[in-house]
Amino acid sequence: MNNFRELKVWQNSRYLIKDIYKAVVEFPPEEKYALTSQQTRAVVSISANIAERSGRSTNADFAKFLDYSHGSCYEVESDLMVSYDLDFFRR
């Protein structure tokens, strides 16, 4: 078993959540249920998957959900690129 609170990846995911939530505040209101929602759900799932599966009895189970979290990181990155392309960030 892993104590997720001690994992640097989980600790850093909390900072990323805060940064994403601060960033999406600047998005247009019509994006509330589109990119805003997509990004916040994806970023929260990173830390949630790590925490949820840290208590699994096998390292294989834990590794599978670390992989899911890794995929969510790429999802957040892609969504941020789209948001930037659409000029949703103030410059």
XYZ file of N, CA, C and O in Angstrom:
364
model
N 0.828 -1.189 0.000
C 0.000 0.000 0.000
C 0.871 1.250 0.000
O 1.949 1.266 0.562
N 0.341 2.285 -0.618
C 1.033 3.569 -0.686
C 0.209 4.617 0.051
O -1.007 4.631 -0.051
N 0.881 5.474 0.775
C 0.197 6.599 1.403
C 0.239 7.750 0.407
O 1.281 8.367 0.214
N -0.898 8.023 -0.231
C -0.924 9.017 -1.303
C -0.461 10.391 -0.831
O 0.116 11.145 -1.611
N -0.676 10.718 0.429
C -0.278 12.031 0.942
C 1.230 12.245 0.894
O 1.701 13.381 0.877
N 1.975 11.161 0.888
C 3.432 11.256 0.858
C 3.992 11.264 -0.562
O 5.184 11.498 -0.750
N 3.151 11.013 -1.545
C 3.611 10.951 -2.929
C 3.728 12.355 -3.523
O 2.771 13.125 -3.521
N 4.898 12.680 -4.032
C 5.128 14.002 -4.635
C 4.168 14.254 -5.789
O 3.702 15.371 -5.981
N 3.872 13.229 -6.563
C 2.977 13.395 -7.708
C 1.589 13.823 -7.243
O 0.948 14.672 -7.862
N 1.122 13.279 -6.136
C -0.178 13.682 -5.603
C -0.110 15.103 -5.048
O -1.005 15.915 -5.273
N 0.954 15.405 -4.323
C 1.130 16.751 -3.769
C 1.152 17.795 -4.880
O 0.492 18.829 -4.787
N 1.882 17.506 -5.957
C 1.964 18.447 -7.074
C 0.630 18.565 -7.811
O 0.305 19.630 -8.339
N -0.140 17.489 -7.833
C -1.428 17.556 -8.507
C -2.358 18.550 -7.815
O -3.198 19.176 -8.458
N -2.205 18.716 -6.529
C -3.017 19.693 -5.797
C -2.697 21.114 -6.247
O -3.594 21.959 -6.363
N -1.428 21.391 -6.506
C -1.052 22.717 -7.018
C -1.633 22.935 -8.409
O -2.087 24.031 -8.739
N -1.602 21.889 -9.216
C -2.148 21.995 -10.574
C -3.649 22.272 -10.538
O -4.156 23.081 -11.317
N -4.357 21.627 -9.623
C -5.794 21.877 -9.482
C -6.043 23.359 -9.205
O -6.879 23.999 -9.852
N -5.309 23.898 -8.270
C -5.469 25.303 -7.912
C -5.175 26.210 -9.111
O -5.927 27.149 -9.385
N -4.123 25.915 -9.846
C -3.759 26.725 -11.010
C -4.819 26.666 -12.104
O -5.151 27.683 -12.709
N -5.359 25.479 -12.349
C -6.382 25.342 -13.384
C -7.648 26.089 -12.981
O -8.251 26.812 -13.782
N -8.062 25.934 -11.739
C -9.267 26.644 -11.289
C -9.093 28.157 -11.392
O -10.033 28.875 -11.749
N -7.899 28.654 -11.106
C -7.647 30.088 -11.252
C -7.684 30.498 -12.723
O -8.180 31.567 -13.066
N -7.170 29.654 -13.585
C -7.097 29.975 -15.015
C -8.472 30.001 -15.673
O -8.766 30.895 -16.471
N -9.316 29.044 -15.353
C -10.605 28.950 -16.052
C -11.585 30.037 -15.634
O -12.584 30.251 -16.322
N -11.296 30.743 -14.574
C -12.143 31.864 -14.162
C -12.185 32.920 -15.265
O -13.181 33.626 -15.428
N -11.119 32.996 -16.039
C -11.027 33.994 -17.095
C -11.754 33.575 -18.378
O -11.872 34.374 -19.299
N -12.233 32.365 -18.449
C -12.887 31.877 -19.659
C -14.241 32.563 -19.839
O -14.880 32.970 -18.865
N -14.707 32.650 -21.072
C -16.032 33.236 -21.321
C -17.126 32.425 -20.611
O -16.997 31.204 -20.467
N -18.178 33.079 -20.190
C -19.258 32.383 -19.474
C -19.862 31.221 -20.260
O -20.267 30.223 -19.673
N -19.914 31.340 -21.579
C -20.503 30.262 -22.381
C -19.656 28.983 -22.372
O -20.111 27.932 -22.819
N -18.457 29.056 -21.839
C -17.586 27.880 -21.746
C -17.736 27.149 -20.412
O -17.060 26.157 -20.169
N -18.632 27.627 -19.566
C -18.797 27.039 -18.232
C -19.047 25.533 -18.285
O -18.538 24.779 -17.469
N -19.847 25.091 -19.246
C -20.180 23.672 -19.334
C -19.413 22.960 -20.441
O -19.700 21.819 -20.763
N -18.433 23.627 -20.992
C -17.618 23.027 -22.061
C -16.178 22.888 -21.558
O -15.896 22.041 -20.719
N -15.281 23.718 -22.065
C -13.869 23.582 -21.693
C -13.614 23.803 -20.206
O -12.770 23.131 -19.618
N -14.326 24.722 -19.596
C -14.139 24.955 -18.160
C -14.427 23.684 -17.371
O -13.616 23.231 -16.562
N -15.560 23.098 -17.625
C -15.953 21.872 -16.928
C -15.003 20.723 -17.255
O -14.598 19.971 -16.371
N -14.647 20.609 -18.517
C -13.758 19.523 -18.949
C -12.410 19.608 -18.231
O -11.887 18.614 -17.742
N -11.853 20.810 -18.180
C -10.539 20.970 -17.554
C -10.578 20.738 -16.058
O -9.680 20.090 -15.504
N -11.588 21.243 -15.391
C -11.633 21.054 -13.941
C -11.884 19.598 -13.576
O -11.291 19.082 -12.631
N -12.728 18.915 -14.332
C -12.964 17.489 -14.050
C -11.703 16.676 -14.301
O -11.358 15.787 -13.514
N -11.008 16.972 -15.387
C -9.795 16.215 -15.718
C -8.694 16.434 -14.688
O -8.030 15.481 -14.269
N -8.521 17.667 -14.248
C -7.435 17.943 -13.299
C -7.727 17.344 -11.928
O -6.821 16.845 -11.258
N -8.984 17.355 -11.518
C -9.332 16.750 -10.229
C -9.170 15.232 -10.294
O -8.775 14.598 -9.308
N -9.433 14.644 -11.456
C -9.318 13.186 -11.564
C -7.873 12.714 -11.420
O -7.638 11.564 -11.040
N -6.912 13.579 -11.686
C -5.504 13.202 -11.522
C -5.248 12.817 -10.065
O -4.806 11.700 -9.769
N -5.527 13.732 -9.158
C -5.261 13.451 -7.744
C -6.223 12.403 -7.186
O -5.838 11.581 -6.353
N -7.463 12.416 -7.659
C -8.450 11.457 -7.159
C -8.061 10.024 -7.496
O -8.180 9.125 -6.644
N -7.604 9.784 -8.713
C -7.188 8.431 -9.089
C -5.985 7.960 -8.286
O -5.914 6.804 -7.871
N -5.051 8.866 -8.052
C -3.874 8.505 -7.257
C -4.301 8.131 -5.836
O -3.903 7.098 -5.297
N -5.136 8.974 -5.241
C -5.576 8.733 -3.861
C -6.428 7.473 -3.751
O -6.222 6.650 -2.857
N -7.374 7.329 -4.660
C -8.299 6.196 -4.597
C -7.576 4.867 -4.686
O -7.886 3.925 -3.957
N -6.625 4.789 -5.533
C -5.972 3.502 -5.774
C -4.706 3.285 -4.968
O -4.106 2.220 -5.031
N -4.306 4.276 -4.194
C -3.100 4.088 -3.382
C -3.313 3.018 -2.322
O -2.366 2.411 -1.841
N -4.549 2.769 -1.963
C -4.854 1.768 -0.951
C -5.047 0.372 -1.509
O -5.366 -0.550 -0.758
N -4.878 0.199 -2.780
C -5.047 -1.129 -3.383
C -3.979 -2.083 -2.863
O -2.888 -1.694 -2.496
N -4.325 -3.330 -2.882
C -3.431 -4.325 -2.290
C -2.253 -4.684 -3.185
O -1.260 -5.215 -2.700
N -2.353 -4.400 -4.474
C -1.229 -4.767 -5.349
C -0.663 -3.533 -6.039
O -1.388 -2.565 -6.312
N 0.604 -3.590 -6.317
C 1.245 -2.501 -7.048
C 0.730 -2.424 -8.478
O 0.713 -1.355 -9.069
N 0.292 -3.560 -9.042
C -0.243 -3.560 -10.401
C -1.527 -2.723 -10.472
O -1.722 -1.959 -11.420
N -2.406 -2.872 -9.477
C -3.621 -2.050 -9.421
C -3.265 -0.574 -9.312
O -3.843 0.275 -9.990
N -2.342 -0.270 -8.434
C -1.926 1.108 -8.237
C -1.322 1.672 -9.511
O -1.649 2.794 -9.926
N -0.475 0.900 -10.179
C 0.171 1.350 -11.411
C -0.855 1.643 -12.504
O -0.705 2.602 -13.265
N -1.905 0.836 -12.562
C -2.950 1.048 -13.559
C -3.593 2.421 -13.369
O -3.809 3.156 -14.332
N -3.861 2.800 -12.130
C -4.508 4.081 -11.896
C -3.536 5.250 -11.965
O -3.939 6.372 -12.252
N -2.257 4.999 -11.757
C -1.259 6.035 -12.050
C -1.260 6.319 -13.545
O -1.121 7.465 -13.978
N -1.435 5.258 -14.333
C -1.511 5.418 -15.777
C -2.740 6.237 -16.165
O -2.671 7.099 -17.046
N -3.876 6.004 -15.518
C -5.086 6.804 -15.765
C -4.812 8.282 -15.441
O -5.214 9.178 -16.191
N -4.133 8.512 -14.335
C -3.803 9.883 -13.949
C -2.891 10.532 -14.983
O -3.053 11.712 -15.310
N -1.970 9.751 -15.488
C -1.064 10.252 -16.516
C -1.853 10.664 -17.759
O -1.594 11.713 -18.363
N -2.825 9.858 -18.140
C -3.678 10.200 -19.270
C -4.450 11.485 -19.018
O -4.609 12.312 -19.933
N -4.925 11.678 -17.801
C -5.638 12.912 -17.462
C -4.720 14.127 -17.551
O -5.168 15.221 -17.917
N -3.451 13.944 -17.248
C -2.485 15.043 -17.394
C -2.410 15.495 -18.849
O -2.400 16.694 -19.141
N -2.367 14.531 -19.755
C -2.336 14.866 -21.179
C -3.636 15.531 -21.617
O -3.640 16.427 -22.463
N -4.740 15.101 -21.051
C -6.028 15.711 -21.367
C -6.035 17.179 -20.940
O -6.466 18.061 -21.707
N -5.549 17.458 -19.737
C -5.470 18.837 -19.253
C -4.557 19.655 -20.159
O -4.895 20.783 -20.542
N -3.418 19.090 -20.525
C -2.485 19.806 -21.397
C -3.141 20.150 -22.737
O -3.035 21.287 -23.223
N -3.812 19.200 -23.332
C -4.474 19.437 -24.609
C -5.553 20.505 -24.485
O -5.660 21.409 -25.333
N -6.355 20.416 -23.424
C -7.406 21.413 -23.210
C -6.826 22.808 -23.006
O -7.400 23.800 -23.467
N -5.704 22.895 -22.319
C -5.056 24.195 -22.132
C -4.579 24.766 -23.457
O -4.689 25.975 -23.698
N -4.060 23.907 -24.317
C -3.617 24.366 -25.638
C -4.795 24.900 -26.456
O -4.686 25.948 -27.104
N -5.905 24.183 -26.429
C -7.108 24.636 -27.133
C -7.578 25.965 -26.552
O -7.918 26.897 -27.292
N -7.588 26.081 -25.245
C -8.018 27.314 -24.588
C -7.124 28.481 -24.978
O -7.602 29.594 -25.217
N -5.842 28.222 -25.065
C -4.900 29.256 -25.488
C -5.162 29.644 -26.938
O -5.200 30.839 -27.277
N -5.357 28.637 -27.798
C -5.631 28.904 -29.215
C -6.885 29.749 -29.396
O -7.000 30.524 -30.340
N -7.860 29.571 -28.513
C -9.110 30.322 -28.571
C -9.033 31.660 -27.834
O -10.035 32.349 -27.686
N -7.843 32.016 -27.382
C -7.594 33.293 -26.684
C -8.419 33.442 -25.415
O -8.898 34.521 -25.094
N -8.571 32.355 -24.659
C -9.318 32.416 -23.408
C -8.476 32.927 -22.237
O -9.007 33.164 -21.161
N -7.187 33.073 -22.452
C -6.314 33.575 -21.397
C -5.998 35.039 -21.676
O -5.678 35.411 -22.806
N -6.076 35.832 -20.634
C -5.693 37.242 -20.783
C -4.197 37.321 -20.976
O -3.437 36.560 -20.397
N -3.804 38.258 -21.733
C -2.359 38.411 -21.991
C -1.832 39.652 -21.330
O -2.467 40.564 -21.041
